[in-house]
Amino acid sequence: MTRLFRALSALLVSLAFATAATAQEPLRVDVTQGNLDPLPVALPDFIGASDEAATRGSDITRVITNDLASSGLFAPVDPAAYIEAIENIDLRPRFSDWRVINASALLAGRVTIQEDGRLLVAFRLWDTRLEDQLLGLQFVTAPENWRRVAHKVADAVYQRLTGEAGYFDTRIVYVSEGRGTEDEPVRQLAMMDQDGANPSFLTDRSYMALLPNYSPTTQEITYVSFIEGQATTYLYDLQTGRQEALFASNGRGAASQVNPEGQSLSARFSPDGSQLAVSIETRGGHDVHLFDLRTRNLVRLTDHPADDVEPSFSPDGQQIVFSSARGGGSQLYVMNADGTDVHRVSFGDGRYTTPVWSPRGDLIAFTKQSGNQFSLGVVRADGSGIERILYEGYYVDTPAWSPNGRVLLFTRGEGRSNGTRYEIWSIDLAGFNLRRLATGGMASDPAWSPLIE
Amino acid sequence: MKMKLLVIAALGAFATACASTPPVQEAAPIARPPAQPTAQPHEPTGPVAGSIADFVQNAGDRVFYGYDRHDLTPEARETLRRQAAWLASYSGTRILVAGNCDERGTREYNLALGARRANAARDYLVSQGVDPSRISTVSYGKERPACRDSGEACWAVNRNATTTITGGYTN
């Protein structure tokens, strides 16, 4: 665990070449709508002076290529088509060789193994039409962090070409689902890199763990555990492994004993990481509460006979969206973070649940259940009720935004005669690029980390 | 040999009938296997009075709910009255009432719905004289289905509140 979270040691970022200003239109990926025409990029293996460096260079290039391709916004050019072999990244490439194979951008990089054993990874991103350097950076890191450097290079390329922050140097926590030796349900928290690498379990099989949520500011999560009929919401520091019980039903040893019978559900962080919004059972129904992680003060925000559940903060921290059956069927409601001005924001037919506010602020992702059909959608947060369905299928649950608000992960279920099979899939906000996340077995409840520092 | 085949056929017919009948009555739950037919004359011995098996067999350990509902049916009330009577007879026992849901709903929604189901059963038991301090509740939502198959017959079985004796019982 410690190794996983060791920061990139002495991360060096420096602009190697000054980029000449140009009057011409700069290279940019259009991300305003469904991108049916991804940008062709050439990603030759990063070079290295030794066999070891060259091998690591091709490892790094493979990770970068997979990251960029998985976004759906980039189309890596088939390496078999390359004409020029990059031998020195400090020389200007032969741009015509790259234009003729339709590569709009070229990433050329080099791996150097320093005397102290650390990796120095340098790269230049070129616009092949303007014959201009778009980006030149280098990273220095401990050798075991090579995958993170690759993700950081991919993030830098993504940001330079789309104008939006990347999301590749991130992790995903989720629930690994299975059955135990006596056929009992197994629900373990697991964590992996965004691309499926470095999978590990965070909890063991002795108890059920559900509904993880990632802090937007720290390497901490919340989740709900079930141990022998006892449901408890935990705060879990992933760097130290320390866990703290925050809210417990049946009132056993937690920071806040809300109600002798009260069961708490998923706890979501405020954007600054200082507070949690959580639905807790009080007097037979669930209400949205606000918990201050510093003062340990718990305030009830809603007080309605219907269940108010699944609260999620707006990115400015001023508002909270939640789902409630107060109007009959479950719909989505927005209120101020102090509980005032509750108003409905979803108006379609069907049962709306799992609202999650986009990091960009304008949209709220949701699950909608109509008859026997489930769908994943987004609705405008402004109360206009304008919504867009991104995916429809047998089962949808627990959407989670990428930290840049561009991609949604969600639980997707497919009906089988012996029960539903659950997997985590990702989809672009524009409703394309549906992909399965590389979890080992059945998986659900994705939680996406912020960009790692 | 012929006898064995007959028994298998009979079991098959029972399972089919069970799968197609929504368990609106507590007599129907498929989680309890049918008594094994046996060729030998055998004096049936009931479970030990005050034991968990006694509770399950003579009171009934679960009540069922309609789709997306948490109100008690007349059958559910009947079962809970038997549970309350049993609990009155064995006043040292403690129980956990667990609310469960079918899988055709999102996870957190079902956890809240399961809590409603558990609370409805708990409140009725209290109204029948059971001391609330003897009762704990939990919602498992859709996470602990009694029936794993897909389809309405299975989902109907999974919409329940299940009462477990957690302490004070006779072994």
Short mmCIF file of C-alpha atoms in Angstrom, two decimals, chain A residues 32-421:
data_model
loop_
_atom_site.label_atom_id
_atom_site.label_comp_id
_atom_site.label_asym_id
_atom_site.label_seq_id
_atom_site.Cartn_x
_atom_site.Cartn_y
_atom_site.Cartn_z
CA THR A 32 -17.72 19.72 -27.89
CA GLN A 33 -19.76 16.83 -29.23
CA GLY A 34 -19.70 13.17 -30.03
CA ASN A 35 -16.31 12.66 -31.56
CA LEU A 36 -16.76 10.32 -34.49
CA ASP A 37 -13.50 11.46 -35.97
CA PRO A 38 -10.78 10.90 -33.35
CA LEU A 39 -7.46 12.66 -33.86
CA PRO A 40 -4.81 10.44 -35.50
CA VAL A 41 -1.65 10.45 -33.40
CA ALA A 42 1.66 8.68 -34.02
CA LEU A 43 3.11 7.16 -30.85
CA PRO A 44 6.45 5.52 -31.74
CA ASP A 45 8.17 3.64 -28.89
CA PHE A 46 10.11 5.95 -26.59
CA ILE A 47 13.78 5.47 -27.39
CA GLY A 48 16.50 4.45 -24.93
CA ALA A 49 20.28 4.28 -25.12
CA SER A 50 20.46 0.85 -23.46
CA ASP A 51 18.36 -2.27 -23.98
CA GLU A 52 16.88 -1.78 -20.52
CA ALA A 53 15.94 1.84 -21.26
CA ALA A 54 14.55 0.92 -24.69
CA THR A 55 12.42 -1.88 -23.17
CA ARG A 56 11.07 0.49 -20.57
CA GLY A 57 10.46 3.01 -23.36
CA SER A 58 8.23 0.62 -25.25
CA ASP A 59 6.43 -0.30 -21.98
CA ILE A 60 5.72 3.36 -21.37
CA THR A 61 4.57 3.93 -24.94
CA ARG A 62 2.18 0.97 -24.68
CA VAL A 63 0.54 2.50 -21.59
CA ILE A 64 0.30 5.96 -23.20
CA THR A 65 -1.19 4.47 -26.38
CA ASN A 66 -3.79 2.52 -24.41
CA ASP A 67 -4.73 5.61 -22.36
CA LEU A 68 -5.19 7.86 -25.38
CA ALA A 69 -7.05 5.23 -27.41
CA SER A 70 -9.37 4.40 -24.49
CA SER A 71 -10.60 8.00 -24.36
CA GLY A 72 -12.12 7.62 -27.81
CA LEU A 73 -10.76 11.06 -28.73
CA PHE A 74 -7.51 9.79 -30.27
CA ALA A 75 -6.75 7.21 -32.94
CA PRO A 76 -3.19 5.84 -32.64
CA VAL A 77 -1.71 5.31 -36.11
CA ASP A 78 -0.63 1.72 -36.84
CA PRO A 79 3.13 1.59 -36.10
CA ALA A 80 3.59 -0.60 -39.19
CA ALA A 81 2.92 2.51 -41.28
CA TYR A 82 5.69 4.59 -39.72
CA ILE A 83 8.33 5.77 -42.19
CA GLU A 84 10.77 7.73 -40.06
CA ALA A 85 12.44 5.91 -37.20
CA ILE A 86 12.93 8.39 -34.35
CA GLU A 87 16.54 8.19 -33.19
CA ASN A 88 17.01 11.52 -31.45
CA ILE A 89 14.10 13.39 -29.89
CA ASP A 90 16.07 16.63 -29.77
CA LEU A 91 16.09 16.88 -33.56
CA ARG A 92 13.06 18.02 -35.50
CA PRO A 93 11.26 15.05 -37.03
CA ARG A 94 10.74 14.73 -40.80
CA PHE A 95 7.20 16.08 -40.67
CA SER A 96 6.33 15.02 -44.22
CA ASP A 97 6.98 11.37 -43.23
CA TRP A 98 4.32 11.70 -40.53
CA ARG A 99 1.86 13.75 -42.56
CA VAL A 100 1.85 11.18 -45.34
CA ILE A 101 0.62 8.50 -42.92
CA ASN A 102 -2.08 10.95 -41.70
CA ALA A 103 -0.64 11.47 -38.23
CA SER A 104 -1.79 14.91 -37.10
CA ALA A 105 0.31 14.76 -33.97
CA LEU A 106 3.55 12.96 -33.15
CA LEU A 107 4.77 12.06 -29.66
CA ALA A 108 8.50 11.38 -29.52
CA GLY A 109 10.06 10.38 -26.22
CA ARG A 110 13.21 9.06 -24.58
CA VAL A 111 13.92 7.06 -21.46
CA THR A 112 17.24 7.51 -19.68
CA ILE A 113 18.29 5.42 -16.69
CA GLN A 114 20.31 7.76 -14.51
CA GLU A 115 23.36 6.79 -12.47
CA ASP A 116 21.25 6.79 -9.30
CA GLY A 117 18.89 4.28 -10.97
CA ARG A 118 16.04 6.70 -11.47
CA LEU A 119 14.21 7.10 -14.76
CA LEU A 120 14.31 10.32 -16.73
CA VAL A 121 11.47 10.39 -19.23
CA ALA A 122 11.53 13.25 -21.75
CA PHE A 123 9.12 13.83 -24.60
CA ARG A 124 8.08 16.29 -27.28
CA LEU A 125 4.64 16.56 -28.84
CA TRP A 126 4.63 17.84 -32.43
CA ASP A 127 1.97 19.28 -34.69
CA THR A 128 2.92 17.66 -38.00
CA ARG A 129 1.04 20.16 -40.17
CA LEU A 130 2.28 23.36 -38.56
CA GLU A 131 5.66 21.65 -37.97
CA ASP A 132 5.57 23.06 -34.50
CA GLN A 133 6.32 21.72 -31.03
CA LEU A 134 3.18 21.71 -28.90
CA LEU A 135 4.73 20.46 -25.69
CA GLY A 136 8.12 19.45 -24.31
CA LEU A 137 8.41 18.00 -20.80
CA GLN A 138 10.48 15.63 -18.72
CA PHE A 139 9.79 13.60 -15.59
CA VAL A 140 12.24 12.02 -13.17
CA THR A 141 11.04 9.18 -11.00
CA ALA A 142 11.87 6.00 -9.16
CA PRO A 143 11.93 3.11 -11.65
CA GLU A 144 8.89 1.35 -10.15
CA ASN A 145 6.76 4.41 -10.93
CA TRP A 146 7.14 4.04 -14.68
CA ARG A 147 3.42 3.39 -15.23
CA ARG A 148 2.51 6.58 -13.40
CA VAL A 149 4.94 8.55 -15.56
CA ALA A 150 3.31 7.05 -18.64
CA HIS A 151 -0.11 8.16 -17.36
CA LYS A 152 1.27 11.64 -16.64
CA VAL A 153 2.62 11.88 -20.19
CA ALA A 154 -0.79 10.78 -21.52
CA ASP A 155 -2.49 13.38 -19.30
CA ALA A 156 -0.16 16.09 -20.60
CA VAL A 157 -0.85 15.13 -24.24
CA TYR A 158 -4.60 14.93 -23.58
CA GLN A 159 -4.62 18.35 -21.92
CA ARG A 160 -2.51 19.99 -24.63
CA LEU A 161 -4.71 18.62 -27.43
CA THR A 162 -8.18 18.88 -25.87
CA GLY A 163 -7.78 21.91 -23.62
CA GLU A 164 -9.23 19.87 -20.75
CA ALA A 165 -7.43 18.23 -17.83
CA GLY A 166 -6.68 14.55 -18.30
CA TYR A 167 -7.77 11.68 -16.06
CA PHE A 168 -5.24 8.92 -16.72
CA ASP A 169 -3.08 9.18 -13.58
CA THR A 170 -6.00 8.16 -11.39
CA ARG A 171 -7.25 5.12 -9.51
CA ILE A 172 -10.60 3.43 -9.28
CA VAL A 173 -12.03 1.84 -6.16
CA TYR A 174 -14.90 -0.58 -6.70
CA VAL A 175 -16.77 -3.51 -5.22
CA SER A 176 -15.56 -6.93 -6.34
CA GLU A 177 -18.52 -9.30 -6.28
CA GLY A 178 -18.47 -13.04 -5.88
CA ARG A 179 -19.66 -15.94 -3.79
CA GLY A 180 -17.95 -17.57 -0.85
CA THR A 181 -17.33 -21.19 0.04
CA GLU A 182 -20.87 -21.57 1.40
CA ASP A 183 -22.39 -19.69 -1.54
CA GLU A 184 -22.73 -16.56 0.56
CA PRO A 185 -22.43 -13.23 -1.26
CA VAL A 186 -18.94 -11.73 -1.19
CA ARG A 187 -18.50 -7.98 -1.60
CA GLN A 188 -14.91 -6.76 -1.24
CA LEU A 189 -13.53 -3.33 -1.94
CA ALA A 190 -10.83 -3.41 -4.57
CA MET A 191 -8.61 -0.75 -6.11
CA MET A 192 -6.73 -0.51 -9.37
CA ASP A 193 -5.18 2.03 -11.66
CA GLN A 194 -7.60 3.64 -14.08
CA ASP A 195 -6.40 1.29 -16.85
CA GLY A 196 -6.84 -1.86 -14.74
CA ALA A 197 -3.20 -2.26 -13.71
CA ASN A 198 -2.06 -2.93 -10.12
CA PRO A 199 -5.28 -4.45 -8.78
CA SER A 200 -5.48 -5.07 -5.04
CA PHE A 201 -8.11 -5.72 -2.41
CA LEU A 202 -8.80 -3.13 0.28
CA THR A 203 -11.07 -5.28 2.44
CA ASP A 204 -11.22 -9.01 3.09
CA ARG A 205 -13.98 -11.55 2.48
CA SER A 206 -15.16 -11.71 6.09
CA TYR A 207 -17.64 -8.88 5.66
CA MET A 208 -19.60 -7.12 2.95
CA ALA A 209 -18.39 -3.69 1.76
CA LEU A 210 -20.50 -1.46 -0.49
CA LEU A 211 -20.87 2.04 -1.95
CA PRO A 212 -17.32 3.47 -1.90
CA ASN A 213 -16.85 7.20 -2.57
CA TYR A 214 -13.51 8.90 -3.20
CA SER A 215 -12.44 12.14 -1.58
CA PRO A 216 -11.82 14.80 -4.26
CA THR A 217 -8.84 16.14 -2.29
CA THR A 218 -7.15 13.23 -0.49
CA GLN A 219 -6.47 9.52 -0.86
CA GLU A 220 -9.42 8.68 1.38
CA ILE A 221 -12.68 6.87 0.74
CA THR A 222 -15.91 6.27 2.56
CA TYR A 223 -17.82 3.01 2.32
CA VAL A 224 -20.54 1.03 4.08
CA SER A 225 -19.70 -2.27 5.78
CA PHE A 226 -22.04 -5.01 6.89
CA ILE A 227 -20.80 -7.14 9.75
CA GLU A 228 -23.29 -9.56 11.33
CA GLY A 229 -26.35 -7.44 10.82
CA GLN A 230 -24.52 -4.24 11.67
CA ALA A 231 -24.16 -1.56 8.97
CA THR A 232 -21.40 1.00 9.51
CA THR A 233 -20.13 3.88 7.37
CA TYR A 234 -16.33 4.00 7.44
CA LEU A 235 -13.71 6.55 6.54
CA TYR A 236 -10.71 4.72 5.08
CA ASP A 237 -7.32 6.40 4.64
CA LEU A 238 -5.77 4.53 1.71
CA GLN A 239 -2.28 5.80 2.43
CA THR A 240 -2.08 4.62 6.04
CA GLY A 241 -4.72 1.88 5.94
CA ARG A 242 -6.41 3.48 8.96
CA GLN A 243 -10.17 3.06 9.18
CA GLU A 244 -12.62 4.96 11.33
CA ALA A 245 -16.27 4.11 11.95
CA LEU A 246 -18.33 7.26 11.41
CA PHE A 247 -21.95 6.22 11.66
CA ALA A 248 -23.17 2.88 12.94
CA SER A 249 -26.60 1.37 13.11
CA ASN A 250 -27.57 -0.12 16.44
CA GLY A 251 -25.22 2.45 17.96
CA ARG A 252 -21.98 0.57 18.47
CA GLY A 253 -18.71 2.46 18.82
CA ALA A 254 -18.85 5.08 16.10
CA ALA A 255 -17.97 8.75 16.04
CA SER A 256 -21.60 9.66 15.74
CA GLN A 257 -24.39 7.56 17.14
CA VAL A 258 -27.28 9.01 15.28
CA ASN A 259 -30.05 6.74 16.30
CA PRO A 260 -30.11 3.38 18.03
CA GLU A 261 -31.63 1.83 14.92
CA GLY A 262 -30.38 4.19 12.21
CA GLN A 263 -28.66 2.76 9.17
CA SER A 264 -26.44 5.08 7.14
CA LEU A 265 -25.86 4.80 3.41
CA SER A 266 -23.17 6.10 1.05
CA ALA A 267 -21.31 9.18 2.28
CA ARG A 268 -20.11 11.65 -0.36
CA PHE A 269 -17.40 14.27 0.19
CA SER A 270 -17.83 17.99 -0.26
CA PRO A 271 -15.56 19.41 -3.00
CA ASP A 272 -13.05 20.66 -0.39
CA GLY A 273 -13.08 17.29 1.33
CA SER A 274 -14.09 18.75 4.70
CA GLN A 275 -17.66 17.49 4.92
CA LEU A 276 -19.73 14.45 4.09
CA ALA A 277 -23.28 14.37 2.82
CA VAL A 278 -24.90 11.12 3.89
CA SER A 279 -28.37 9.67 4.18
CA ILE A 280 -29.09 8.30 7.63
CA GLU A 281 -32.17 6.51 8.91
CA THR A 282 -34.00 8.52 11.52
CA ARG A 283 -37.45 7.66 12.87
CA GLY A 284 -38.05 4.93 10.32
CA GLY A 285 -37.04 6.82 7.16
CA HIS A 286 -33.85 8.13 5.60
CA ASP A 287 -32.92 11.81 5.65
CA VAL A 288 -29.92 13.67 4.20
CA HIS A 289 -27.39 14.75 6.82
CA LEU A 290 -24.23 16.83 6.73
CA PHE A 291 -21.23 15.65 8.74
CA ASP A 292 -18.24 17.93 9.38
CA LEU A 293 -15.09 15.81 9.40
CA ARG A 294 -13.22 18.34 11.57
CA THR A 295 -15.79 19.33 14.19
CA ARG A 296 -17.62 15.95 14.07
CA ASN A 297 -20.84 17.90 14.03
CA LEU A 298 -23.82 16.21 12.39
CA VAL A 299 -26.74 18.24 11.04
CA ARG A 300 -29.92 16.91 9.52
CA LEU A 301 -30.70 18.74 6.26
CA THR A 302 -33.97 17.11 5.15
CA ASP A 303 -36.94 16.07 7.26
CA HIS A 304 -39.52 14.44 5.08
CA PRO A 305 -41.58 11.28 5.67
CA ALA A 306 -40.33 9.92 2.33
CA ASP A 307 -36.79 8.57 1.99
CA ASP A 308 -34.22 11.20 0.96
CA VAL A 309 -31.10 9.34 -0.17
CA GLU A 310 -27.97 9.49 -2.36
CA PRO A 311 -26.82 13.09 -1.72
CA SER A 312 -24.09 14.52 -3.97
CA PHE A 313 -22.49 17.99 -3.77
CA SER A 314 -22.27 20.49 -6.60
CA PRO A 315 -18.62 21.25 -7.46
CA ASP A 316 -18.88 24.70 -5.85
CA GLY A 317 -20.12 23.09 -2.63
CA GLN A 318 -23.15 25.37 -2.53
CA GLN A 319 -25.82 22.81 -3.43
CA ILE A 320 -26.67 19.15 -2.92
CA VAL A 321 -28.65 16.89 -5.24
CA PHE A 322 -30.44 13.84 -3.81
CA SER A 323 -33.12 11.38 -4.79
CA SER A 324 -36.44 11.22 -2.99
CA ALA A 325 -39.84 9.59 -3.35
CA ARG A 326 -41.46 12.65 -1.74
CA GLY A 327 -43.40 13.33 -4.94
CA GLY A 328 -44.54 9.72 -5.33
CA GLY A 329 -41.96 7.87 -7.44
CA SER A 330 -38.27 8.53 -6.90
CA GLN A 331 -37.09 11.77 -8.56
CA LEU A 332 -34.07 14.08 -8.24
CA TYR A 333 -34.10 17.21 -6.07
CA VAL A 334 -31.58 19.99 -5.53
CA MET A 335 -31.27 22.04 -2.35
CA ASN A 336 -28.84 24.54 -0.93
CA ALA A 337 -26.10 22.97 1.20
CA ASP A 338 -27.91 24.26 4.32
CA GLY A 339 -31.07 22.37 3.39
CA THR A 340 -33.09 25.32 2.09
CA ASP A 341 -34.81 25.80 -1.28
CA VAL A 342 -35.53 22.17 -2.18
CA HIS A 343 -36.63 21.97 -5.82
CA ARG A 344 -37.11 19.16 -8.29
CA VAL A 345 -34.73 18.83 -11.26
CA SER A 346 -35.92 15.62 -12.99
CA PHE A 347 -39.32 15.40 -14.57
CA GLY A 348 -39.44 12.33 -16.82
CA ASP A 349 -41.41 9.14 -16.35
CA GLY A 350 -39.78 6.36 -14.39
CA ARG A 351 -37.77 6.07 -11.21
CA TYR A 352 -34.74 8.38 -11.03
CA THR A 353 -31.97 7.39 -8.63
CA THR A 354 -28.17 7.67 -8.09
CA PRO A 355 -27.70 11.39 -8.87
CA VAL A 356 -24.03 12.43 -9.14
CA TRP A 357 -23.12 16.03 -9.84
CA SER A 358 -20.61 16.54 -12.64
CA PRO A 359 -17.26 18.13 -11.67
CA ARG A 360 -18.06 20.72 -14.36
CA GLY A 361 -21.25 21.69 -12.54
CA ASP A 362 -23.73 21.84 -15.38
CA LEU A 363 -24.98 18.24 -15.40
CA ILE A 364 -26.19 15.59 -12.99
CA ALA A 365 -25.76 11.93 -13.95
CA PHE A 366 -28.55 9.55 -12.96
CA THR A 367 -30.00 6.07 -13.31
CA LYS A 368 -33.56 5.86 -14.63
CA GLN A 369 -35.73 2.78 -14.33
CA SER A 370 -38.77 2.56 -16.60
CA GLY A 371 -40.63 -0.70 -16.52
CA ASN A 372 -37.99 -3.38 -16.91
CA GLN A 373 -35.50 -1.06 -18.66
CA PHE A 374 -32.68 0.83 -16.97
CA SER A 375 -30.83 3.77 -18.45
CA LEU A 376 -27.87 6.01 -17.67
CA GLY A 377 -28.48 9.68 -18.37
CA VAL A 378 -27.53 13.24 -17.58
CA VAL A 379 -29.93 16.05 -16.74
CA ARG A 380 -29.17 19.75 -16.59
CA ALA A 381 -28.72 20.97 -13.02
CA ASP A 382 -30.56 24.23 -13.73
CA GLY A 383 -34.04 22.78 -13.26
CA SER A 384 -34.91 22.93 -16.97
CA GLY A 385 -35.41 19.16 -16.90
CA ILE A 386 -33.50 18.79 -20.17
CA GLU A 387 -31.96 15.32 -20.11
CA ARG A 388 -29.97 13.06 -22.39
CA ILE A 389 -29.83 9.25 -22.22
CA LEU A 390 -26.33 7.84 -22.76
CA TYR A 391 -26.98 4.12 -22.37
CA GLU A 392 -29.98 1.83 -22.04
CA GLY A 393 -29.89 -1.77 -20.90
CA TYR A 394 -30.97 -4.49 -18.51
CA TYR A 395 -29.45 -2.88 -15.42
CA VAL A 396 -27.63 0.36 -14.59
CA ASP A 397 -26.39 1.65 -11.23
CA THR A 398 -23.89 3.94 -9.45
CA PRO A 399 -22.48 6.32 -12.10
CA ALA A 400 -19.14 7.98 -11.22
CA TRP A 401 -17.53 10.91 -13.07
CA SER A 402 -13.94 11.10 -14.19
CA PRO A 403 -12.24 13.98 -12.35
CA ASN A 404 -12.45 16.11 -15.51
CA GLY A 405 -16.17 15.44 -15.97
CA ARG A 406 -15.72 13.91 -19.43
CA VAL A 407 -16.25 10.17 -18.80
CA LEU A 408 -18.74 8.22 -16.70
CA LEU A 409 -18.14 4.85 -15.10
CA PHE A 410 -21.24 2.87 -14.17
CA THR A 411 -22.37 -0.54 -13.02
CA ARG A 412 -23.89 -2.45 -15.93
CA GLY A 413 -25.84 -5.63 -15.37
CA GLU A 414 -26.75 -8.29 -17.91
CA GLY A 415 -29.57 -10.70 -17.10
CA ARG A 416 -28.59 -14.36 -16.97
CA SER A 417 -30.77 -17.33 -16.07
CA ASN A 418 -28.70 -17.82 -12.90
CA GLY A 419 -28.81 -14.16 -11.89
CA THR A 420 -27.51 -10.84 -13.09
CA ARG A 421 -23.87 -10.43 -14.10
#
